[in-house]
Amino acid sequence: MNLEESSPEKNKKINIAIDGYSSCGKGTLAKQLAQHLGYIFIDSGSMYRAVTLFILDQEIDPQDEAAVEARLSDIDIRFDLNGDSGRFEVVLNGVSVESRIRDLRVSSQVSYIAKISAVRRKLVEIQQKIGFNKGVVMDGRDIGTVVYPNAELKIFMTASSEVRADRRYAELKQAGQNVTWQEIYDNLVSRDSIDSNREDSPLTMASDYRVLDNSNLSREEQFALAMTWVSAALNEIG
Ligand code: DC
């Protein structure tokens, strides 16, 4: 399916931007909202991860901006609907890479790739096309500031670093990965710092965001809160 044609009615559909720190449950909330509203969920971080995977597989140094930029035209990123999960999954040069982009090899390098303006320009263009007809919930770092500055609802998610490391550690352990809690924690803190301090499109909370700190909220509670914001945003567009 072509994502650009996949939102049938324009009426009463909004775009929802969810930004925030690493591993604070943006994807979980985005998925819940998309499922409930019948919208498309796009994990924009998976696109930066797919580019990182390509660069690492080519044995290019992710911090060598010129070398990365020189290979960008060899990278095709798109999303395909996975019939089993009902989710759009990231496809790199024709191959689904969902199962390869979450390990520490990619996580530890992805912030360097995400700093490169040419990479951001390429991915933002794809993200904007996907949201053209509305009905998209997209999570990332710059969705409400750069990708969809006119999104009808912008949510900024956060939680304490320890809570986030606990959650990510449990996830990776369950997926059978051999990692320590400290490695996860250090990676989160380092990514947050690079993502917030980079020159191009840093993670920042503008005043038009609704803030959701979920350190002490259950999934159900955060979903209920976000749905009140969705209803308000839908009411506003009439
Ligand atoms: O959400 P995530 O942890 O999968 O994101 C991976 C990396 O990509 C993270 O270091 C921040 C970066 N990123 C970004 O710069 N802009 C986005 N819209 C999404 C992710």
PDB file of C-alpha atoms and ligand atoms in Angstrom:
ATOM      1  CA  MET A   1       0.000   0.000   0.000  1.00  0.00           C
ATOM      2  CA  ASN A   2       1.171   3.486  -0.767  1.00  0.00           C
ATOM      3  CA  LEU A   3       1.235   5.369   2.549  1.00  0.00           C
ATOM      4  CA  GLU A   4       0.621   8.689   0.878  1.00  0.00           C
ATOM      5  CA  GLU A   5      -2.759   7.457  -0.346  1.00  0.00           C
ATOM      6  CA  SER A   6      -3.785   5.522   2.706  1.00  0.00           C
ATOM      7  CA  SER A   7      -5.804   8.080   4.673  1.00  0.00           C
ATOM      8  CA  PRO A   8      -9.240   7.979   3.079  1.00  0.00           C
ATOM      9  CA  GLU A   9     -11.174  10.891   4.589  1.00  0.00           C
ATOM     10  CA  LYS A  10      -9.656  14.175   5.464  1.00  0.00           C
ATOM     11  CA  ASN A  11     -12.615  15.097   7.676  1.00  0.00           C
ATOM     12  CA  LYS A  12     -11.975  15.114  11.353  1.00  0.00           C
ATOM     13  CA  LYS A  13      -8.515  13.650  11.089  1.00  0.00           C
ATOM     14  CA  ILE A  14      -5.591  15.196  12.811  1.00  0.00           C
ATOM     15  CA  ASN A  15      -1.877  14.544  13.005  1.00  0.00           C
ATOM     16  CA  ILE A  16      -0.507  13.710  16.419  1.00  0.00           C
ATOM     17  CA  ALA A  17       3.153  14.436  17.153  1.00  0.00           C
ATOM     18  CA  ILE A  18       4.728  12.642  20.092  1.00  0.00           C
ATOM     19  CA  ASP A  19       8.236  13.768  21.017  1.00  0.00           C
ATOM     20  CA  GLY A  20      10.413  13.110  24.023  1.00  0.00           C
ATOM     21  CA  TYR A  21      13.426  11.372  25.495  1.00  0.00           C
ATOM     22  CA  SER A  22      14.642   7.887  24.610  1.00  0.00           C
ATOM     23  CA  SER A  23      12.657   4.961  25.943  1.00  0.00           C
ATOM     24  CA  CYS A  24       9.895   6.839  27.707  1.00  0.00           C
ATOM     25  CA  GLY A  25       7.084   4.932  26.059  1.00  0.00           C
ATOM     26  CA  LYS A  26       6.358   7.192  23.091  1.00  0.00           C
ATOM     27  CA  GLY A  27       5.857   4.190  20.837  1.00  0.00           C
ATOM     28  CA  THR A  28       3.515   2.474  23.273  1.00  0.00           C
ATOM     29  CA  LEU A  29       1.268   5.519  23.510  1.00  0.00           C
ATOM     30  CA  ALA A  30       1.476   6.235  19.785  1.00  0.00           C
ATOM     31  CA  LYS A  31       0.433   2.658  19.010  1.00  0.00           C
ATOM     32  CA  GLN A  32      -2.487   2.781  21.452  1.00  0.00           C
ATOM     33  CA  LEU A  33      -3.755   6.060  19.992  1.00  0.00           C
ATOM     34  CA  ALA A  34      -3.349   4.942  16.389  1.00  0.00           C
ATOM     35  CA  GLN A  35      -5.162   1.686  17.042  1.00  0.00           C
ATOM     36  CA  HIS A  36      -8.006   3.399  18.853  1.00  0.00           C
ATOM     37  CA  LEU A  37      -8.431   6.141  16.238  1.00  0.00           C
ATOM     38  CA  GLY A  38      -7.787   3.972  13.164  1.00  0.00           C
ATOM     39  CA  TYR A  39      -4.751   6.104  12.309  1.00  0.00           C
ATOM     40  CA  ILE A  40      -1.343   5.112  10.961  1.00  0.00           C
ATOM     41  CA  PHE A  41       1.450   4.795  13.518  1.00  0.00           C
ATOM     42  CA  ILE A  42       4.941   5.707  12.356  1.00  0.00           C
ATOM     43  CA  ASP A  43       8.033   5.303  14.514  1.00  0.00           C
ATOM     44  CA  SER A  44      10.347   7.912  12.993  1.00  0.00           C
ATOM     45  CA  GLY A  45      13.281   6.678  15.104  1.00  0.00           C
ATOM     46  CA  SER A  46      13.169   3.417  13.143  1.00  0.00           C
ATOM     47  CA  MET A  47      14.138   5.399  10.026  1.00  0.00           C
ATOM     48  CA  TYR A  48      17.253   6.840  11.701  1.00  0.00           C
ATOM     49  CA  ARG A  49      18.026   3.354  12.982  1.00  0.00           C
ATOM     50  CA  ALA A  50      17.669   1.831   9.503  1.00  0.00           C
ATOM     51  CA  VAL A  51      20.101   4.390   8.055  1.00  0.00           C
ATOM     52  CA  THR A  52      22.497   3.576  10.913  1.00  0.00           C
ATOM     53  CA  LEU A  53      22.228  -0.145  10.196  1.00  0.00           C
ATOM     54  CA  PHE A  54      23.070   0.425   6.527  1.00  0.00           C
ATOM     55  CA  ILE A  55      26.099   2.573   7.428  1.00  0.00           C
ATOM     56  CA  LEU A  56      27.399   0.041   9.963  1.00  0.00           C
ATOM     57  CA  ASP A  57      26.879  -2.865   7.557  1.00  0.00           C
ATOM     58  CA  GLN A  58      28.954  -0.947   5.008  1.00  0.00           C
ATOM     59  CA  GLU A  59      31.660  -0.509   7.648  1.00  0.00           C
ATOM     60  CA  ILE A  60      31.437   3.264   7.423  1.00  0.00           C
ATOM     61  CA  ASP A  61      32.113   5.310  10.559  1.00  0.00           C
ATOM     62  CA  PRO A  62      28.778   6.944  11.606  1.00  0.00           C
ATOM     63  CA  GLN A  63      30.743   9.973  12.816  1.00  0.00           C
ATOM     64  CA  ASP A  64      32.281  10.508   9.369  1.00  0.00           C
ATOM     65  CA  GLU A  65      29.587  12.874   8.061  1.00  0.00           C
ATOM     66  CA  ALA A  66      31.015  13.214   4.551  1.00  0.00           C
ATOM     67  CA  ALA A  67      31.225   9.439   4.108  1.00  0.00           C
ATOM     68  CA  VAL A  68      27.663   8.966   5.377  1.00  0.00           C
ATOM     69  CA  GLU A  69      26.346  11.740   3.148  1.00  0.00           C
ATOM     70  CA  ALA A  70      28.061  10.246   0.104  1.00  0.00           C
ATOM     71  CA  ARG A  71      26.074   7.010   0.536  1.00  0.00           C
ATOM     72  CA  LEU A  72      22.647   8.527   1.187  1.00  0.00           C
ATOM     73  CA  SER A  73      21.497   8.114  -2.392  1.00  0.00           C
ATOM     74  CA  ASP A  74      22.027   4.338  -2.009  1.00  0.00           C
ATOM     75  CA  ILE A  75      19.519   4.207   0.831  1.00  0.00           C
ATOM     76  CA  ASP A  76      15.826   3.676   0.208  1.00  0.00           C
ATOM     77  CA  ILE A  77      13.597   3.834   3.276  1.00  0.00           C
ATOM     78  CA  ARG A  78       9.901   3.031   3.192  1.00  0.00           C
ATOM     79  CA  PHE A  79       7.224   1.446   5.349  1.00  0.00           C
ATOM     80  CA  ASP A  80       5.310  -1.751   4.617  1.00  0.00           C
ATOM     81  CA  LEU A  81       2.236  -2.974   6.405  1.00  0.00           C
ATOM     82  CA  ASN A  82       2.988  -6.187   8.289  1.00  0.00           C
ATOM     83  CA  GLY A  83      -0.186  -8.247   7.911  1.00  0.00           C
ATOM     84  CA  ASP A  84       0.438 -10.187  11.136  1.00  0.00           C
ATOM     85  CA  SER A  85       1.078  -7.271  13.475  1.00  0.00           C
ATOM     86  CA  GLY A  86      -1.042  -4.727  11.590  1.00  0.00           C
ATOM     87  CA  ARG A  87       1.875  -2.286  11.944  1.00  0.00           C
ATOM     88  CA  PHE A  88       3.870  -0.356   9.420  1.00  0.00           C
ATOM     89  CA  GLU A  89       7.434  -1.644   9.541  1.00  0.00           C
ATOM     90  CA  VAL A  90      10.531   0.011   8.246  1.00  0.00           C
ATOM     91  CA  VAL A  91      11.994  -1.403   5.051  1.00  0.00           C
ATOM     92  CA  LEU A  92      15.596  -0.694   4.046  1.00  0.00           C
ATOM     93  CA  ASN A  93      16.398  -1.188   0.368  1.00  0.00           C
ATOM     94  CA  GLY A  94      13.516  -3.623   0.015  1.00  0.00           C
ATOM     95  CA  VAL A  95      14.222  -5.681   3.151  1.00  0.00           C
ATOM     96  CA  SER A  96      12.329  -5.414   6.457  1.00  0.00           C
ATOM     97  CA  VAL A  97      14.889  -4.544   9.131  1.00  0.00           C
ATOM     98  CA  GLU A  98      12.624  -4.219  12.187  1.00  0.00           C
ATOM     99  CA  SER A  99      14.308  -7.136  13.920  1.00  0.00           C
ATOM    100  CA  ARG A 100      17.818  -5.725  13.443  1.00  0.00           C
ATOM    101  CA  ILE A 101      17.512  -2.072  14.431  1.00  0.00           C
ATOM    102  CA  ARG A 102      16.909  -2.232  18.194  1.00  0.00           C
ATOM    103  CA  ASP A 103      20.114  -3.797  19.475  1.00  0.00           C
ATOM    104  CA  LEU A 104      22.880  -1.871  21.201  1.00  0.00           C
ATOM    105  CA  ARG A 105      25.119  -1.935  18.126  1.00  0.00           C
ATOM    106  CA  VAL A 106      22.644   0.349  16.377  1.00  0.00           C
ATOM    107  CA  SER A 107      21.411   2.185  19.504  1.00  0.00           C
ATOM    108  CA  SER A 108      24.916   3.245  20.470  1.00  0.00           C
ATOM    109  CA  GLN A 109      25.583   4.881  17.087  1.00  0.00           C
ATOM    110  CA  VAL A 110      22.211   6.196  15.942  1.00  0.00           C
ATOM    111  CA  SER A 111      22.510   9.625  17.588  1.00  0.00           C
ATOM    112  CA  TYR A 112      25.577  10.366  15.446  1.00  0.00           C
ATOM    113  CA  ILE A 113      23.616   9.574  12.302  1.00  0.00           C
ATOM    114  CA  ALA A 114      20.659  11.657  13.543  1.00  0.00           C
ATOM    115  CA  LYS A 115      22.933  14.714  13.886  1.00  0.00           C
ATOM    116  CA  ILE A 116      23.677  14.823  10.176  1.00  0.00           C
ATOM    117  CA  SER A 117      21.540  17.453   8.414  1.00  0.00           C
ATOM    118  CA  ALA A 118      21.514  15.664   5.052  1.00  0.00           C
ATOM    119  CA  VAL A 119      20.134  12.540   6.744  1.00  0.00           C
ATOM    120  CA  ARG A 120      17.472  14.593   8.515  1.00  0.00           C
ATOM    121  CA  ARG A 121      16.433  16.367   5.308  1.00  0.00           C
ATOM    122  CA  LYS A 122      15.965  13.062   3.510  1.00  0.00           C
ATOM    123  CA  LEU A 123      13.931  11.470   6.314  1.00  0.00           C
ATOM    124  CA  VAL A 124      11.829  14.545   7.123  1.00  0.00           C
ATOM    125  CA  GLU A 125      10.721  14.727   3.494  1.00  0.00           C
ATOM    126  CA  ILE A 126       9.451  11.143   3.654  1.00  0.00           C
ATOM    127  CA  GLN A 127       7.738  11.805   7.010  1.00  0.00           C
ATOM    128  CA  GLN A 128       5.972  14.890   5.693  1.00  0.00           C
ATOM    129  CA  LYS A 129       4.642  12.979   2.673  1.00  0.00           C
ATOM    130  CA  ILE A 130       3.253  10.284   4.952  1.00  0.00           C
ATOM    131  CA  GLY A 131       1.343  12.880   7.012  1.00  0.00           C
ATOM    132  CA  PHE A 132       0.037  14.903   4.103  1.00  0.00           C
ATOM    133  CA  ASN A 133      -3.520  13.554   4.382  1.00  0.00           C
ATOM    134  CA  LYS A 134      -3.584  13.547   8.209  1.00  0.00           C
ATOM    135  CA  GLY A 135      -4.523  10.557  10.339  1.00  0.00           C
ATOM    136  CA  VAL A 136      -0.948   9.880  11.437  1.00  0.00           C
ATOM    137  CA  VAL A 137       0.506   9.406  14.898  1.00  0.00           C
ATOM    138  CA  MET A 138       4.268   9.821  14.631  1.00  0.00           C
ATOM    139  CA  ASP A 139       6.767   9.650  17.442  1.00  0.00           C
ATOM    140  CA  GLY A 140      10.313  11.006  17.515  1.00  0.00           C
ATOM    141  CA  ARG A 141      12.268  14.061  18.627  1.00  0.00           C
ATOM    142  CA  ASP A 142      11.371  16.809  16.145  1.00  0.00           C
ATOM    143  CA  ILE A 143       7.907  15.793  14.996  1.00  0.00           C
ATOM    144  CA  GLY A 144       6.043  18.734  16.538  1.00  0.00           C
ATOM    145  CA  THR A 145       8.808  21.254  15.875  1.00  0.00           C
ATOM    146  CA  VAL A 146      10.032  20.397  12.373  1.00  0.00           C
ATOM    147  CA  VAL A 147       8.144  17.538  10.704  1.00  0.00           C
ATOM    148  CA  TYR A 148       4.557  18.557  11.511  1.00  0.00           C
ATOM    149  CA  PRO A 149       4.805  22.052  13.005  1.00  0.00           C
ATOM    150  CA  ASN A 150       1.057  22.401  12.400  1.00  0.00           C
ATOM    151  CA  ALA A 151       0.097  19.117  14.083  1.00  0.00           C
ATOM    152  CA  GLU A 152      -3.214  19.582  15.868  1.00  0.00           C
ATOM    153  CA  LEU A 153      -1.906  17.745  18.934  1.00  0.00           C
ATOM    154  CA  LYS A 154       1.678  17.713  20.190  1.00  0.00           C
ATOM    155  CA  ILE A 155       2.637  15.626  23.179  1.00  0.00           C
ATOM    156  CA  PHE A 156       6.008  15.788  24.930  1.00  0.00           C
ATOM    157  CA  MET A 157       6.713  12.612  26.895  1.00  0.00           C
ATOM    158  CA  THR A 158       9.179  12.208  29.666  1.00  0.00           C
ATOM    159  CA  ALA A 159      10.019   9.958  32.627  1.00  0.00           C
ATOM    160  CA  SER A 160      12.978   9.638  34.967  1.00  0.00           C
ATOM    161  CA  SER A 161      16.153   8.105  33.482  1.00  0.00           C
ATOM    162  CA  GLU A 162      16.041   5.225  35.987  1.00  0.00           C
ATOM    163  CA  VAL A 163      12.441   4.315  35.162  1.00  0.00           C
ATOM    164  CA  ARG A 164      13.253   4.427  31.460  1.00  0.00           C
ATOM    165  CA  ALA A 165      16.345   2.239  31.871  1.00  0.00           C
ATOM    166  CA  ASP A 166      14.312  -0.285  33.908  1.00  0.00           C
ATOM    167  CA  ARG A 167      11.709  -0.536  31.160  1.00  0.00           C
ATOM    168  CA  ARG A 168      14.183  -0.827  28.284  1.00  0.00           C
ATOM    169  CA  TYR A 169      16.304  -3.370  30.202  1.00  0.00           C
ATOM    170  CA  ALA A 170      13.245  -5.562  30.782  1.00  0.00           C
ATOM    171  CA  GLU A 171      12.334  -5.354  27.083  1.00  0.00           C
ATOM    172  CA  LEU A 172      15.803  -6.268  25.828  1.00  0.00           C
ATOM    173  CA  LYS A 173      16.179  -9.090  28.354  1.00  0.00           C
ATOM    174  CA  GLN A 174      12.859 -10.483  27.254  1.00  0.00           C
ATOM    175  CA  ALA A 175      14.078 -10.324  23.656  1.00  0.00           C
ATOM    176  CA  GLY A 176      17.017 -12.489  24.779  1.00  0.00           C
ATOM    177  CA  GLN A 177      19.713  -9.810  24.492  1.00  0.00           C
ATOM    178  CA  ASN A 178      22.816  -9.983  26.620  1.00  0.00           C
ATOM    179  CA  VAL A 179      22.991  -6.498  28.143  1.00  0.00           C
ATOM    180  CA  THR A 180      23.495  -4.977  31.569  1.00  0.00           C
ATOM    181  CA  TRP A 181      21.256  -2.372  33.186  1.00  0.00           C
ATOM    182  CA  GLN A 182      24.217   0.023  33.383  1.00  0.00           C
ATOM    183  CA  GLU A 183      24.901  -0.250  29.635  1.00  0.00           C
ATOM    184  CA  ILE A 184      21.278   0.606  28.923  1.00  0.00           C
ATOM    185  CA  TYR A 185      21.275   3.497  31.369  1.00  0.00           C
ATOM    186  CA  ASP A 186      24.533   4.949  29.993  1.00  0.00           C
ATOM    187  CA  ASN A 187      23.220   4.649  26.448  1.00  0.00           C
ATOM    188  CA  LEU A 188      19.985   6.471  27.319  1.00  0.00           C
ATOM    189  CA  VAL A 189      21.743   9.323  29.063  1.00  0.00           C
ATOM    190  CA  SER A 190      24.265   9.714  26.268  1.00  0.00           C
ATOM    191  CA  ARG A 191      21.589   9.645  23.536  1.00  0.00           C
ATOM    192  CA  ASP A 192      19.428  12.179  25.379  1.00  0.00           C
ATOM    193  CA  SER A 193      22.396  14.492  25.652  1.00  0.00           C
ATOM    194  CA  ILE A 194      23.381  14.234  21.968  1.00  0.00           C
ATOM    195  CA  ASP A 195      19.733  14.495  20.817  1.00  0.00           C
ATOM    196  CA  SER A 196      19.079  17.573  22.968  1.00  0.00           C
ATOM    197  CA  ASN A 197      22.302  19.410  22.185  1.00  0.00           C
ATOM    198  CA  ARG A 198      22.752  18.853  18.459  1.00  0.00           C
ATOM    199  CA  GLU A 199      22.581  21.851  16.154  1.00  0.00           C
ATOM    200  CA  ASP A 200      19.979  20.578  13.690  1.00  0.00           C
ATOM    201  CA  SER A 201      16.465  19.970  15.100  1.00  0.00           C
ATOM    202  CA  PRO A 202      17.406  19.258  18.722  1.00  0.00           C
ATOM    203  CA  LEU A 203      14.877  17.690  21.035  1.00  0.00           C
ATOM    204  CA  THR A 204      13.141  20.719  22.551  1.00  0.00           C
ATOM    205  CA  MET A 205       9.787  21.268  24.148  1.00  0.00           C
ATOM    206  CA  ALA A 206       8.031  24.238  22.608  1.00  0.00           C
ATOM    207  CA  SER A 207       5.176  25.910  24.477  1.00  0.00           C
ATOM    208  CA  ASP A 208       2.495  24.301  22.313  1.00  0.00           C
ATOM    209  CA  TYR A 209       3.192  20.789  23.658  1.00  0.00           C
ATOM    210  CA  ARG A 210       1.079  18.952  26.202  1.00  0.00           C
ATOM    211  CA  VAL A 211       3.514  17.447  28.703  1.00  0.00           C
ATOM    212  CA  LEU A 212       3.112  13.859  29.813  1.00  0.00           C
ATOM    213  CA  ASP A 213       5.442  12.611  32.567  1.00  0.00           C
ATOM    214  CA  ASN A 214       4.649   8.929  32.894  1.00  0.00           C
ATOM    215  CA  SER A 215       7.121   7.996  35.662  1.00  0.00           C
ATOM    216  CA  ASN A 216       4.146   7.155  37.856  1.00  0.00           C
ATOM    217  CA  LEU A 217       1.391   6.488  35.338  1.00  0.00           C
ATOM    218  CA  SER A 218       0.149   3.142  34.077  1.00  0.00           C
ATOM    219  CA  ARG A 219      -0.363   2.605  30.339  1.00  0.00           C
ATOM    220  CA  GLU A 220      -4.103   2.885  30.865  1.00  0.00           C
ATOM    221  CA  GLU A 221      -3.782   6.156  32.760  1.00  0.00           C
ATOM    222  CA  GLN A 222      -1.518   7.754  30.188  1.00  0.00           C
ATOM    223  CA  PHE A 223      -3.798   6.621  27.368  1.00  0.00           C
ATOM    224  CA  ALA A 224      -6.864   8.079  29.103  1.00  0.00           C
ATOM    225  CA  LEU A 225      -5.080  11.400  29.629  1.00  0.00           C
ATOM    226  CA  ALA A 226      -3.893  11.553  26.027  1.00  0.00           C
ATOM    227  CA  MET A 227      -7.398  10.758  24.780  1.00  0.00           C
ATOM    228  CA  THR A 228      -8.772  13.821  26.577  1.00  0.00           C
ATOM    229  CA  TRP A 229      -6.255  15.882  24.577  1.00  0.00           C
ATOM    230  CA  VAL A 230      -7.246  14.112  21.350  1.00  0.00           C
ATOM    231  CA  SER A 231     -10.915  14.894  21.982  1.00  0.00           C
ATOM    232  CA  ALA A 232     -10.089  18.541  22.648  1.00  0.00           C
ATOM    233  CA  ALA A 233      -8.027  18.743  19.443  1.00  0.00           C
ATOM    234  CA  LEU A 234     -10.794  17.089  17.387  1.00  0.00           C
ATOM    235  CA  ASN A 235     -13.375  19.478  18.864  1.00  0.00           C
ATOM    236  CA  GLU A 236     -11.224  22.402  17.943  1.00  0.00           C
ATOM    237  CA  ILE A 237     -11.154  21.499  14.247  1.00  0.00           C
ATOM    238  CA  GLY A 238     -14.939  21.043  14.378  1.00  0.00           C
TER     239      GLY A 238
HETATM  240  O1   DC B   1      13.149   6.870  19.209  1.00  0.00           O
HETATM  241  P1   DC B   1      14.433   6.069  19.023  1.00  0.00           P
HETATM  242  O2   DC B   1      15.189   5.864  20.299  1.00  0.00           O
HETATM  243  O3   DC B   1      14.231   4.802  18.272  1.00  0.00           O
HETATM  244  O4   DC B   1      15.342   7.010  18.101  1.00  0.00           O
HETATM  245  C1   DC B   1      16.599   6.605  17.670  1.00  0.00           C
HETATM  246  C2   DC B   1      17.512   7.806  17.520  1.00  0.00           C
HETATM  247  O5   DC B   1      17.086   8.614  16.423  1.00  0.00           O
HETATM  248  C3   DC B   1      17.583   8.711  18.740  1.00  0.00           C
HETATM  249  O6   DC B   1      18.926   8.837  19.155  1.00  0.00           O
HETATM  250  C4   DC B   1      17.083  10.046  18.287  1.00  0.00           C
HETATM  251  C5   DC B   1      16.996   9.963  16.804  1.00  0.00           C
HETATM  252  N1   DC B   1      15.731  10.530  16.301  1.00  0.00           N
HETATM  253  C6   DC B   1      15.734  11.826  15.865  1.00  0.00           C
HETATM  254  O7   DC B   1      16.765  12.501  15.935  1.00  0.00           O
HETATM  255  N2   DC B   1      14.609  12.359  15.328  1.00  0.00           N
HETATM  256  C7   DC B   1      13.482  11.634  15.266  1.00  0.00           C
HETATM  257  N3   DC B   1      12.378  12.195  14.744  1.00  0.00           N
HETATM  258  C8   DC B   1      13.458  10.314  15.742  1.00  0.00           C
HETATM  259  C9   DC B   1      14.608   9.778  16.273  1.00  0.00           C
END
